Each structure stands twice: as structure tokens, then as C-alpha cells.
CSV table of C-alpha atoms in Angstrom, one decimal:
chain,number,residue,atom,x,y,z
Z,274,MET,CA,-31.1,-31.1,22.3
Z,275,SER,CA,-29.9,-34.1,20.3
Z,276,MET,CA,-30.9,-34.8,16.7
Z,277,HIS,CA,-32.6,-38.0,15.7
Z,278,PRO,CA,-30.1,-40.4,14.0
Z,279,ILE,CA,-32.0,-40.6,10.7
Z,280,ALA,CA,-32.3,-36.8,10.6
Z,281,LEU,CA,-28.6,-36.5,11.3
Z,282,LEU,CA,-27.8,-38.9,8.5
Z,283,ILE,CA,-30.0,-36.9,6.0
Z,284,CYS,CA,-28.4,-33.6,7.1
Z,285,SER,CA,-24.9,-35.1,6.7
Z,286,ILE,CA,-25.7,-36.3,3.2
Z,287,PHE,CA,-27.1,-32.9,2.2
Z,288,LEU,CA,-24.1,-31.1,3.5
Z,289,ALA,CA,-21.7,-33.4,1.7
Z,290,THR,CA,-23.4,-32.5,-1.6
Z,291,LEU,CA,-22.8,-28.8,-1.2
Z,292,PRO,CA,-19.9,-27.3,-3.3
Z,293,LEU,CA,-16.8,-26.5,-1.4
Z,294,PRO,CA,-15.6,-22.9,-1.6
Z,295,CYS,CA,-12.6,-22.2,-3.9
Z,296,ARG,CA,-10.5,-19.3,-5.0
Z,297,GLY,CA,-11.1,-18.7,-8.7
Z,298,LEU,CA,-12.7,-20.7,-11.5
Z,299,ALA,CA,-14.9,-23.6,-10.7
Z,300,ALA,CA,-13.8,-25.2,-14.0
Z,301,GLU,CA,-11.9,-24.4,-17.2
Z,302,PRO,CA,-14.0,-22.9,-20.0
Z,303,ALA,CA,-15.6,-26.0,-21.5
Z,304,SER,CA,-14.9,-25.1,-25.2
Z,305,TYR,CA,-11.2,-24.5,-24.5
Z,306,PRO,CA,-9.7,-27.4,-22.6
Z,307,ARG,CA,-6.2,-27.5,-21.3
Z,308,VAL,CA,-3.6,-29.1,-23.6
Z,309,THR,CA,-0.2,-30.6,-22.7
Z,310,VAL,CA,2.2,-29.1,-25.2
Z,311,PHE,CA,5.5,-30.6,-23.9
Z,312,ARG,CA,5.8,-33.7,-21.6
Z,313,ASN,CA,8.9,-34.9,-19.9
Z,314,GLY,CA,10.3,-38.1,-21.5
Z,315,GLN,CA,8.6,-37.5,-24.9
Z,316,ASP,CA,10.0,-36.1,-28.2
Z,317,GLY,CA,13.4,-37.5,-27.4
Z,318,TYR,CA,14.1,-35.3,-24.3
Z,319,LYS,CA,14.0,-36.1,-20.6
Z,320,ILE,CA,12.9,-32.7,-19.3
Z,321,PHE,CA,11.1,-29.6,-20.8
Z,322,ARG,CA,11.3,-26.3,-18.9
Z,323,ILE,CA,11.3,-22.5,-19.3
Z,324,PRO,CA,8.3,-21.7,-21.5
Z,325,ALA,CA,7.7,-18.6,-23.6
Z,326,VAL,CA,4.9,-17.9,-26.1
Z,327,VAL,CA,3.9,-15.4,-28.8
Z,328,LYS,CA,1.3,-15.0,-31.5
Z,329,ALA,CA,2.6,-14.6,-35.0
Z,330,VAL,CA,1.0,-12.0,-37.4
Z,331,ASN,CA,-0.7,-14.9,-39.2
Z,332,GLY,CA,-2.4,-16.0,-36.0
Z,333,ASP,CA,-0.3,-19.0,-35.3
Z,334,LEU,CA,0.9,-19.5,-31.7
Z,335,LEU,CA,4.5,-20.4,-31.1
Z,336,ALA,CA,5.4,-22.1,-27.9
Z,337,PHE,CA,9.1,-22.1,-27.0
Z,338,CYS,CA,11.0,-23.9,-24.2
Z,339,GLU,CA,14.2,-25.6,-23.2
Z,340,ALA,CA,14.5,-29.3,-24.0
Z,341,ARG,CA,16.9,-30.8,-21.5
Z,342,GLU,CA,18.9,-33.9,-20.9
Z,343,GLY,CA,18.9,-33.1,-17.2
Z,344,GLY,CA,19.2,-30.0,-14.9
Z,345,ASP,CA,20.1,-26.4,-15.5
Z,346,ALA,CA,23.7,-27.3,-16.5
Z,347,SER,CA,22.9,-30.3,-18.8
Z,348,LYS,CA,22.8,-30.3,-22.6
Z,349,ILE,CA,19.9,-28.1,-23.6
Z,350,ASP,CA,18.3,-27.4,-27.0
Z,351,LEU,CA,15.9,-24.5,-27.7
Z,352,VAL,CA,12.7,-26.0,-29.2
Z,353,MET,CA,9.3,-24.9,-30.4
Z,354,LYS,CA,5.8,-26.2,-31.2
Z,355,ARG,CA,3.2,-24.4,-33.3
Z,356,SER,CA,-0.6,-24.2,-33.0
Z,357,THR,CA,-2.7,-23.1,-35.9
Z,358,ASP,CA,-6.0,-23.4,-34.0
Z,359,GLN,CA,-5.6,-21.1,-31.0
Z,360,GLY,CA,-3.9,-23.7,-28.9
Z,361,ARG,CA,-6.2,-26.6,-29.2
Z,362,THR,CA,-3.7,-28.8,-31.0
Z,363,TRP,CA,0.1,-28.5,-31.5
Z,364,SER,CA,2.6,-29.5,-34.1
Z,365,PRO,CA,5.5,-31.9,-33.8
Z,366,LEU,CA,8.5,-30.5,-32.0
Z,367,GLN,CA,10.8,-28.3,-34.0
Z,368,VAL,CA,14.4,-27.6,-32.9
Z,369,VAL,CA,15.1,-23.9,-33.3
Z,370,GLN,CA,18.7,-23.9,-31.9
Z,371,SER,CA,20.6,-27.2,-31.3
Z,372,ALA,CA,23.3,-27.3,-28.6
Z,373,ASP,CA,25.5,-29.3,-31.0
Z,374,SER,CA,25.5,-26.5,-33.5
Z,375,PHE,CA,27.4,-24.3,-30.9
Z,376,VAL,CA,30.4,-26.7,-30.5
Z,377,LYS,CA,32.5,-24.4,-32.7
Z,378,TYR,CA,32.4,-21.7,-30.0
Z,379,PHE,CA,34.4,-23.9,-27.6
Z,380,ARG,CA,38.0,-25.0,-27.4
Z,381,GLY,CA,39.4,-28.2,-25.9
Z,382,ASP,CA,37.0,-30.3,-23.9
Z,383,VAL,CA,33.4,-29.3,-24.6
Z,384,PRO,CA,31.1,-29.3,-21.7
Z,385,PRO,CA,27.3,-30.1,-22.0
Z,386,ILE,CA,26.2,-27.1,-24.0
Z,387,THR,CA,23.1,-25.1,-22.8
Z,388,VAL,CA,21.0,-23.0,-25.1
Z,389,GLY,CA,18.0,-21.4,-23.6
Z,390,ASN,CA,16.2,-18.4,-22.0
Z,391,PRO,CA,13.9,-17.7,-24.9
Z,392,ALA,CA,12.5,-14.1,-25.0
Z,393,PRO,CA,10.6,-13.9,-28.3
Z,394,VAL,CA,9.0,-10.7,-29.7
Z,395,VAL,CA,6.9,-10.1,-32.8
Z,396,ASP,CA,7.8,-6.9,-34.7
Z,397,ARG,CA,4.5,-5.6,-36.1
Z,398,LEU,CA,5.9,-2.3,-37.2
Z,399,ASP,CA,8.8,-3.3,-39.5
Z,400,GLU,CA,7.7,-2.2,-43.0
Z,401,ARG,CA,10.6,-4.1,-44.6
Z,402,HIS,CA,10.0,-7.3,-42.8
Z,403,PRO,CA,6.3,-7.3,-41.6
Z,404,GLY,CA,5.8,-9.6,-38.7
Z,405,ARG,CA,9.4,-10.6,-38.3
Z,406,ILE,CA,9.9,-12.6,-35.1
Z,407,HIS,CA,13.0,-12.0,-33.1
Z,408,LEU,CA,14.3,-14.6,-30.6
Z,409,PRO,CA,16.9,-13.5,-28.2
Z,410,PHE,CA,18.5,-16.4,-26.2
Z,411,THR,CA,21.7,-17.3,-24.4
Z,412,LEU,CA,24.6,-19.8,-24.7
Z,413,GLU,CA,25.8,-21.2,-21.4
Z,414,ASN,CA,24.0,-18.4,-19.5
Z,415,ASP,CA,27.0,-16.3,-20.6
Z,416,ARG,CA,26.9,-15.3,-24.3
Z,417,VAL,CA,24.0,-13.5,-25.9
Z,418,PHE,CA,22.6,-14.5,-29.4
Z,419,ILE,CA,19.6,-13.7,-31.5
Z,420,CYS,CA,17.9,-15.2,-34.5
Z,421,HIS,CA,14.8,-14.2,-36.5
Z,422,SER,CA,12.1,-15.7,-38.6
Z,423,ASP,CA,10.3,-14.1,-41.6
Z,424,ASP,CA,7.8,-17.0,-42.1
Z,425,HIS,CA,6.0,-17.1,-38.8
Z,426,GLY,CA,8.5,-19.5,-37.2
Z,427,ALA,CA,8.7,-22.1,-40.0
Z,428,THR,CA,12.4,-21.4,-40.5
Z,429,TRP,CA,15.0,-19.4,-38.6
Z,430,SER,CA,18.0,-17.4,-39.5
Z,431,PRO,CA,21.5,-18.5,-38.4
Z,432,PRO,CA,22.2,-17.3,-34.8
Z,433,ARG,CA,24.0,-14.0,-34.5
Z,434,GLU,CA,26.1,-13.2,-31.4
Z,435,ILE,CA,25.4,-9.8,-29.8
Z,436,THR,CA,27.3,-10.3,-26.6
Z,437,SER,CA,29.8,-7.4,-27.2
Z,438,THR,CA,27.0,-4.8,-27.2
Z,439,THR,CA,24.7,-6.4,-24.7
Z,440,LYS,CA,26.9,-7.5,-21.8
Z,441,GLN,CA,29.2,-5.6,-19.4
Z,442,LYS,CA,32.6,-7.2,-18.5
Z,443,GLU,CA,31.8,-7.5,-14.8
Z,444,TRP,CA,28.6,-9.5,-15.5
Z,445,GLY,CA,28.8,-13.3,-15.2
Z,446,TRP,CA,25.5,-15.2,-15.3
Z,447,TYR,CA,23.2,-13.7,-18.0
Z,448,ALA,CA,19.6,-14.5,-18.9
Z,449,THR,CA,17.3,-13.1,-21.5
Z,450,GLY,CA,13.7,-13.2,-20.3
Z,451,PRO,CA,12.7,-16.0,-20.1
Z,452,VAL,CA,9.3,-14.6,-21.2
Z,453,HIS,CA,7.9,-12.8,-24.2
Z,454,SER,CA,9.6,-9.4,-24.9
Z,455,ILE,CA,7.6,-6.4,-26.1
Z,456,GLN,CA,7.5,-3.7,-28.8
Z,457,LEU,CA,6.5,-0.2,-27.8
Z,458,GLU,CA,3.3,0.9,-29.4
Z,459,ARG,CA,3.2,4.6,-28.6
Z,460,GLY,CA,5.2,7.7,-27.9
Z,461,PRO,CA,8.6,8.9,-29.1
Z,462,HIS,CA,10.1,5.4,-28.9
Z,463,ARG,CA,7.3,3.7,-30.9
Z,464,GLY,CA,8.6,0.5,-32.5
Z,465,ARG,CA,11.4,0.0,-30.0
Z,466,LEU,CA,12.0,-3.7,-29.0
Z,467,VAL,CA,12.5,-4.2,-25.3
Z,468,VAL,CA,13.9,-7.4,-23.9
Z,469,PRO,CA,13.7,-7.8,-20.0
Z,470,THR,CA,17.1,-9.3,-19.0
Z,471,ASP,CA,19.0,-10.1,-15.9
Z,472,HIS,CA,22.6,-10.6,-14.9
Z,473,ARG,CA,24.9,-11.5,-11.9
Z,474,LEU,CA,28.3,-10.3,-10.9
Z,475,GLY,CA,31.1,-12.8,-11.1
Z,476,ALA,CA,32.7,-15.3,-13.4
Z,477,ASP,CA,31.2,-16.0,-16.8
Z,478,GLY,CA,28.1,-18.2,-16.5
Z,479,ALA,CA,28.5,-18.6,-12.7
Z,480,ASP,CA,25.2,-19.2,-11.0
Z,481,HIS,CA,25.9,-17.1,-7.9
Z,482,GLY,CA,26.7,-13.5,-7.0
Z,483,PRO,CA,24.6,-10.4,-6.6
Z,484,ASN,CA,21.7,-10.1,-9.1
Z,485,GLY,CA,20.6,-7.2,-11.3
Z,486,VAL,CA,18.2,-6.4,-14.0
Z,487,HIS,CA,18.8,-4.6,-17.3
Z,488,ALA,CA,16.9,-4.0,-20.5
Z,489,LEU,CA,18.1,-4.8,-24.0
Z,490,LEU,CA,16.9,-2.3,-26.6
Z,491,SER,CA,16.7,-2.1,-30.4
Z,492,ASP,CA,15.5,0.9,-32.4
Z,493,ASP,CA,16.2,-0.5,-35.8
Z,494,HIS,CA,13.9,-3.6,-35.8
Z,495,GLY,CA,16.6,-5.9,-34.4
Z,496,GLU,CA,19.5,-4.9,-36.6
Z,497,THR,CA,21.5,-3.7,-33.6
Z,498,TRP,CA,21.1,-4.2,-29.9
Z,499,ARG,CA,22.3,-2.3,-26.9
Z,500,ILE,CA,22.0,-2.1,-23.1
Z,501,GLY,CA,19.4,0.4,-21.8
Z,502,ALA,CA,18.3,0.7,-18.2
Z,503,ILE,CA,20.5,-1.1,-15.6
Z,504,ASP,CA,19.7,-1.9,-12.0
Z,505,ALA,CA,23.2,-2.0,-10.3
Z,506,THR,CA,21.9,-1.5,-6.8
Z,507,TYR,CA,23.3,-4.9,-5.6
Z,508,GLU,CA,23.4,-4.1,-1.9
Z,509,ASP,CA,19.9,-2.8,-1.2
Z,510,GLY,CA,18.4,-6.2,-0.2
Z,511,LEU,CA,16.3,-6.7,-3.3
Z,512,ASN,CA,18.0,-9.0,-5.7
Z,513,ALA,CA,16.2,-8.4,-9.0
Z,514,ASN,CA,16.3,-11.4,-11.3
Z,515,GLU,CA,14.1,-12.8,-14.0
Z,516,THR,CA,11.8,-9.9,-15.2
Z,517,THR,CA,8.7,-9.2,-17.2
Z,518,VAL,CA,7.7,-5.9,-18.7
Z,519,VAL,CA,4.5,-4.1,-19.9
Z,520,GLU,CA,3.9,-0.8,-21.5
Z,521,LEU,CA,1.6,1.5,-19.5
Z,522,ASN,CA,-0.9,4.1,-20.8
Z,523,ASP,CA,1.1,7.0,-19.4
Z,524,GLY,CA,4.1,6.0,-21.5
Z,525,ARG,CA,6.1,4.4,-18.8
Z,526,LEU,CA,7.3,0.8,-18.7
Z,527,CYS,CA,6.6,-1.4,-15.7
Z,528,PHE,CA,9.2,-4.0,-14.9
Z,529,ASN,CA,8.1,-6.7,-12.5
Z,530,THR,CA,10.9,-8.9,-11.2
Z,531,ARG,CA,11.7,-12.0,-9.3
Z,532,ASP,CA,13.4,-11.1,-6.0
Z,533,GLN,CA,15.9,-13.8,-5.6
Z,534,ASN,CA,16.2,-13.2,-1.9
Z,535,GLY,CA,12.5,-12.8,-1.2
Z,536,ALA,CA,12.5,-9.3,0.4
Z,537,ALA,CA,9.5,-8.2,2.5
Z,538,ALA,CA,6.6,-7.9,1.8
Z,539,GLY,CA,6.9,-10.7,-0.8
Z,540,THR,CA,9.0,-12.2,-3.5
Z,541,ARG,CA,8.6,-9.7,-6.2
Z,542,GLY,CA,10.0,-6.3,-7.0
Z,543,VAL,CA,8.6,-3.5,-9.2
Z,544,GLY,CA,10.4,-0.7,-11.1
Z,545,TYR,CA,9.5,1.8,-13.8
Z,546,SER,CA,11.1,3.6,-16.8
Z,547,SER,CA,9.8,6.9,-18.2
Z,548,ASP,CA,12.1,6.9,-21.2
Z,549,GLY,CA,11.3,3.7,-23.0
Z,550,GLY,CA,13.7,1.6,-21.1
Z,551,GLU,CA,16.8,3.8,-21.4
Z,552,THR,CA,16.9,4.2,-17.6
Z,553,PHE,CA,15.0,3.1,-14.5
Z,554,ASP,CA,13.1,5.8,-12.6
Z,555,ASN,CA,14.3,6.6,-9.1
Z,556,SER,CA,11.7,5.0,-6.8
Z,557,GLY,CA,11.9,7.8,-4.2
Z,558,ASP,CA,12.4,5.1,-1.5
Z,559,ARG,CA,15.4,5.7,0.8
Z,560,LYS,CA,16.3,2.0,0.9
Z,561,TYR,CA,15.5,0.9,-2.7
Z,562,ARG,CA,16.7,3.1,-5.5
Z,563,PHE,CA,15.0,1.5,-8.5
Z,564,PHE,CA,13.1,-1.6,-7.6
Z,565,VAL,CA,10.9,-1.7,-4.5
Z,566,PRO,CA,9.0,-4.7,-3.0
Z,567,ALA,CA,5.8,-5.4,-5.0
Z,568,PRO,CA,2.3,-5.3,-3.5
Z,569,ALA,CA,1.8,-8.3,-1.1
Z,570,VAL,CA,-1.0,-9.7,-3.2
Z,571,LEU,CA,1.7,-10.7,-5.7
Z,572,ASP,CA,2.8,-13.5,-3.4
Z,573,PRO,CA,4.3,-16.3,-5.5
Z,574,PRO,CA,7.3,-18.2,-4.4
Z,575,VAL,CA,10.7,-17.1,-5.7
Z,576,VAL,CA,10.1,-17.9,-9.4
Z,577,GLN,CA,9.7,-16.4,-12.9
Z,578,CYS,CA,6.3,-14.8,-13.7
Z,579,ALA,CA,4.7,-13.0,-16.6
Z,580,MET,CA,2.6,-9.8,-17.3
Z,581,LEU,CA,0.5,-9.0,-20.3
Z,582,ARG,CA,-1.7,-6.0,-21.4
Z,583,ALA,CA,-5.3,-7.3,-21.7
Z,584,ALA,CA,-7.3,-4.1,-22.3
Z,585,SER,CA,-6.7,-0.4,-22.6
Z,586,THR,CA,-8.9,2.7,-22.6
Z,587,LEU,CA,-6.5,4.2,-25.1
Z,588,ASN,CA,-7.7,1.6,-27.6
Z,589,GLY,CA,-11.4,2.1,-27.0
Z,590,ASP,CA,-11.8,-0.5,-24.2
Z,591,LYS,CA,-14.0,0.2,-21.2
Z,592,GLN,CA,-11.2,-0.3,-18.7
Z,593,ASN,CA,-7.5,-0.9,-18.3
Z,594,VAL,CA,-6.5,-4.5,-17.5
Z,595,ILE,CA,-3.1,-5.9,-17.0
Z,596,LEU,CA,-2.7,-9.7,-16.3
Z,597,PHE,CA,-0.1,-11.4,-14.1
Z,598,SER,CA,0.5,-15.2,-14.0
Z,599,GLY,CA,2.4,-17.1,-11.4
Z,600,PRO,CA,2.2,-19.7,-8.6
Z,601,ASP,CA,0.3,-18.8,-5.5
Z,602,GLU,CA,1.7,-19.7,-2.1
Z,603,SER,CA,-1.7,-19.1,-0.6
Z,604,GLY,CA,-3.3,-21.8,-2.8
Z,605,PRO,CA,-4.6,-25.2,-1.7
Z,606,THR,CA,-1.2,-26.9,-2.0
Z,607,GLY,CA,0.6,-24.5,0.2
Z,608,LYS,CA,4.1,-23.1,0.1
Z,609,GLY,CA,6.4,-23.6,-2.8
Z,610,ARG,CA,6.0,-23.6,-6.6
Z,611,SER,CA,2.5,-24.7,-7.0
Z,612,ASP,CA,-1.1,-23.6,-7.8
Z,613,LEU,CA,-1.0,-21.3,-10.8
Z,614,ARG,CA,-3.1,-18.2,-10.3
Z,615,LEU,CA,-3.9,-15.2,-12.5
Z,616,ARG,CA,-3.8,-11.8,-10.9
Z,617,TYR,CA,-5.0,-8.5,-12.5
Z,618,SER,CA,-4.6,-4.8,-12.2
Z,619,LEU,CA,-7.3,-2.2,-13.2
Z,620,ASP,CA,-5.1,0.8,-12.3
Z,621,GLU,CA,-2.0,0.3,-14.4
Z,622,THR,CA,0.0,-1.8,-11.9
Z,623,ARG,CA,-0.6,0.4,-8.9
Z,624,SER,CA,-2.6,-2.3,-7.2
Z,625,TRP,CA,-3.5,-6.0,-7.9
Z,626,GLN,CA,-6.3,-8.3,-7.2
Z,627,ASP,CA,-6.5,-12.1,-7.1
Z,628,GLY,CA,-8.0,-13.7,-10.3
Z,629,PRO,CA,-8.9,-17.3,-10.9
Z,630,LEU,CA,-6.9,-20.3,-9.8
Z,631,LEU,CA,-6.2,-22.2,-13.0
Z,632,HIS,CA,-4.2,-25.2,-11.7
Z,633,ILE,CA,-3.8,-27.0,-8.5
Z,634,GLY,CA,-0.6,-28.9,-8.1
Z,635,PRO,CA,3.1,-28.2,-9.0
Z,636,ALA,CA,3.5,-25.1,-11.1
Z,637,ALA,CA,6.4,-22.8,-11.9
Z,638,TYR,CA,7.4,-20.7,-14.9
Z,639,SER,CA,4.7,-19.3,-17.2
Z,640,ASP,CA,4.0,-16.9,-20.0
Z,641,LEU,CA,0.8,-15.2,-21.3
Z,642,VAL,CA,-0.5,-14.5,-24.8
Z,643,GLN,CA,-3.6,-12.9,-26.3
Z,644,LEU,CA,-5.5,-15.2,-28.7
Z,645,SER,CA,-8.6,-13.5,-30.1
Z,646,GLY,CA,-9.8,-9.9,-30.2
Z,647,THR,CA,-7.5,-7.0,-30.6
Z,648,VAL,CA,-5.8,-4.3,-28.6
Z,649,GLU,CA,-6.5,-1.9,-31.4
Z,650,PRO,CA,-9.4,0.6,-31.1
Z,651,ASN,CA,-12.8,-1.1,-30.4
Z,652,LYS,CA,-15.5,1.1,-31.8
Z,653,ALA,CA,-18.4,-1.2,-30.9
Z,654,SER,CA,-19.7,-0.5,-27.4
Z,655,GLN,CA,-22.1,-3.2,-26.1
Z,656,ASP,CA,-23.6,-3.3,-22.6
Z,657,ASN,CA,-24.5,-7.0,-22.7
Z,658,PRO,CA,-21.7,-8.9,-20.9
Z,659,ALA,CA,-22.6,-12.0,-22.9
Z,660,THR,CA,-21.7,-10.3,-26.2
Z,661,ASP,CA,-19.2,-7.8,-25.0
Z,662,PRO,CA,-16.1,-8.3,-27.3
Z,663,GLU,CA,-13.8,-7.0,-24.6
Z,664,ARG,CA,-15.0,-9.4,-21.9
Z,665,ASN,CA,-15.0,-12.2,-24.4
Z,666,ARG,CA,-11.4,-11.5,-25.5
Z,667,GLU,CA,-9.4,-14.8,-25.3
Z,668,PHE,CA,-6.0,-15.4,-23.8
Z,669,GLY,CA,-3.7,-18.3,-23.1
Z,670,VAL,CA,-1.2,-19.2,-20.5
Z,671,LEU,CA,1.7,-21.6,-21.2
Z,672,PHE,CA,3.1,-22.9,-17.9
Z,673,GLU,CA,5.1,-25.6,-16.2
Z,674,ALA,CA,2.7,-28.0,-14.4
Z,675,GLY,CA,2.4,-31.3,-12.5
Z,676,ALA,CA,-0.4,-33.4,-11.2
Z,677,ALA,CA,-1.6,-32.8,-7.7
Z,678,ASN,CA,-0.1,-36.1,-6.6
Z,679,GLU,CA,3.3,-35.3,-8.1
Z,680,LYS,CA,6.2,-33.7,-6.3
Z,681,SER,CA,7.3,-31.4,-9.2
Z,682,TYR,CA,6.3,-30.2,-12.7
Z,683,THR,CA,6.5,-32.8,-15.4
Z,684,ARG,CA,5.0,-31.1,-18.4
Z,685,ILE,CA,4.2,-27.7,-20.0
Z,686,ASP,CA,0.5,-27.1,-20.5
Z,687,PHE,CA,-1.4,-24.5,-22.4
Z,688,LEU,CA,-4.7,-23.2,-20.9
Z,689,HIS,CA,-7.3,-20.9,-22.5
Z,690,PHE,CA,-9.3,-18.3,-20.6
Z,691,ARG,CA,-11.4,-15.3,-21.3
Z,692,LEU,CA,-11.1,-11.8,-19.8
Z,693,SER,CA,-14.5,-12.3,-18.2
Z,694,ASP,CA,-13.1,-15.4,-16.4
Z,695,VAL,CA,-10.6,-13.2,-14.7
Z,696,LEU,CA,-12.8,-10.2,-13.9
Z,697,ASP,CA,-15.6,-12.4,-12.6
Z,698,ALA,CA,-13.5,-14.8,-10.5
Z,699,LYS,CA,-15.1,-15.3,-7.1
Z,700,GLN,CA,-12.8,-15.2,-4.0
Z,701,PRO,CA,-13.6,-16.8,-0.6
């Protein structure tokens, strides 16, 4: 039976007004719009990449990244911007480490100097220097340095080289983070600083060769640094690379890593440490000794990603929540580095679920930070979701982004969200 033309037109107009299904948030929280923190071609630099973010003890947000004249091997400064209003506005650019200041470390012809791979961590348990911020970074993806700030990032100490205690002779390429590092909050290693780090076998700074992950540890609030756990299983088919770490409620550390080769069933690997990062646990898998392929729901392209503890029953929260940020190859744009999505785990990283899709278009490296609320004991128990302090806890993601009509990422954005946005995200 055919439909009358007028009726068909009315029906078509009605259907056109229906909302299209989407994975994730219908819109960003209205009161916390997205802000562009770094944009290519501004502040005297051609390109900004490799973000990391932490919250200082005074509440300020510090957004770090590499300010480049070109690609990975170009001249690169390590820079920062500050927000004093939870990420709504950001300060002028501040150079934390200038490439030119490292000329003294070279002899003869000086190549374009690269300073980067920020892996900041806030030491909240140092009684002598409360709130000291440690910033591990690399020179030429080869030598390892650290600096610190005792005034919430306003000024920084001169850089101190720690290569001799943090790098093995057979390692060439070397990268700290790039992502926030962590301080252990519980157990026999409480106060330990843990920096997720990766290396490659071969010539100094060479961007090729088998990949491996290791942890940098400090048990004296950053005075000395050493190598802890090492993944040296270079022939098992999982090339562990840029890594993010989170402390679990059972005392273990979970290391989630970029698999440079993209092993099945995805492009991520996961490993654990039961001794505070001293060693990696044996996985029990015959093929993979330490790192095994991560759950398939974690399906970004080969890229850096970030994890962050969002809630813990040990702190009085109603549930355990760990967040994960990274591009989604199942997103609207399709394969490649695009469509930033949050994922979350309610069972301490054993399984993951899709959260909201925050950005459509080019997207790559990212980092996560908690804004409001606390991960300390929450004595108030409220059943009303609208007033539940846990669900209303605020977070931010700092990530490389580009417009949907652009071929690549051209800026670094900061986006607010609440825990309820993640837990209530509707999937198709």
C-alpha cells in the first residue's frame, strides 16, 4: 500500500527531527566548556604535543607539553600553563626547560635539541617540602633529568641529571611517561614515587629496536632515583611502550601500556606489580611473561593513553572506579588516532566498559586529573544522585585534538566532566 505524498512528507520531516543515536555524552557539561590550552602556531611555537597534567596542593592545575619547531626530532622546549579556576582559563605560556639551556651537554656541532616526555608527580607526603612537584623528563630521548618546584610550579629548580641510576647501558631510546606519575598512598611503600617509563634496545636515542617498559622509583621524596621493575621480554610479540600506572585497592600496581606492534586482541598490554613497582608479576601466560594483551574494549590505535583512580571503597566511596582515556577506533571517524573516549573499570582493571565519547575528530595523547572532591574518606552517604558528592566529583582530560574536518590534531584542549557523566553514559 502506497502512502499519500503529503503524509510521506510529514513523516519524513518528523523522522528528520529525531535525535541520532550516539555513543556517550550528548553534549559537554554546560557549566564546564572545553578550553583550548595550546594551539599550533601560537605562543611562538609551530606545534604543541605530548600533554601531561597535575593538580598542585594549592588547587592550581598545571598543564605541561612539548613546544616544537617541527616533528619528533626538531628543537623542543618543555612548557607549561597554569589554571587557577579549575581549567576554565589558563595563564600565559611558561618555559619550564629550554632546549637552548642544554647546549652545554653537547660537543661539536649541536643538533636540534629535544627536551620532553613530561611525567609530573605531586608529593603530598613530604613533610620537609609539602606539595613539592617533581618533573622527570628526557633530553634527546636518551638522557634522564628531573627538576622540582616548591611553589606550585611558579619557579623550578635547575635540572639534575639522573641517567646513571635510571638507564641501563644497552638501552637506547628512553622516555619518561609521558603522563602523570603517581605516589603510593598505602602499604609498606607508602610515599614512594613511581614513574612509568619505557626504553628501546639500540643506539642512544635511536627511535627503533625492541621496546620494553620499566619503572623509576624514589623512596626519599625525589632525592635519589633508581630502576625498579623491568620488562625485558623483547621477543614475546608484545612491544610494551608508553605506559600509565594506577594503584589498586589490593596493593598492586596496574601498568597499562601501548603495544607498539598492536598484538591481538588490541593495541594495549597490561601488567601488574605486587611489590610497589620493584618487579612485574609473572602473568601466568605461557606466551607473555609480564604484559598480556589488554581487554578488547580498550581498542585505541597504537597511541599513548592515561589511567586515573576516580573512586575507592577504601576511602568511603560507594564503588571503585578507575578511568581510562584514549582515542576510539570504533568511533564515528573510524580507524586511526581520532574520537577521544573515556572507558572505566568498576572491578579494579579486571574488565572495562565504554564511557562517554568526548570528542569527534583527530585525537591522540591525553592525560587525566581530578579537579574537585577528594579521594580521602567520604563520611557523608547520600542516596540522591543529584547531590551525591561522589557522582558529582569533577575531573579533567587534557588531550591532543583537531576539528572533525582536519586531518590531524592542531591543539591541546582541556575538557571537564563529572563522574556521573561517565557512569551514566548511554551506549547504542
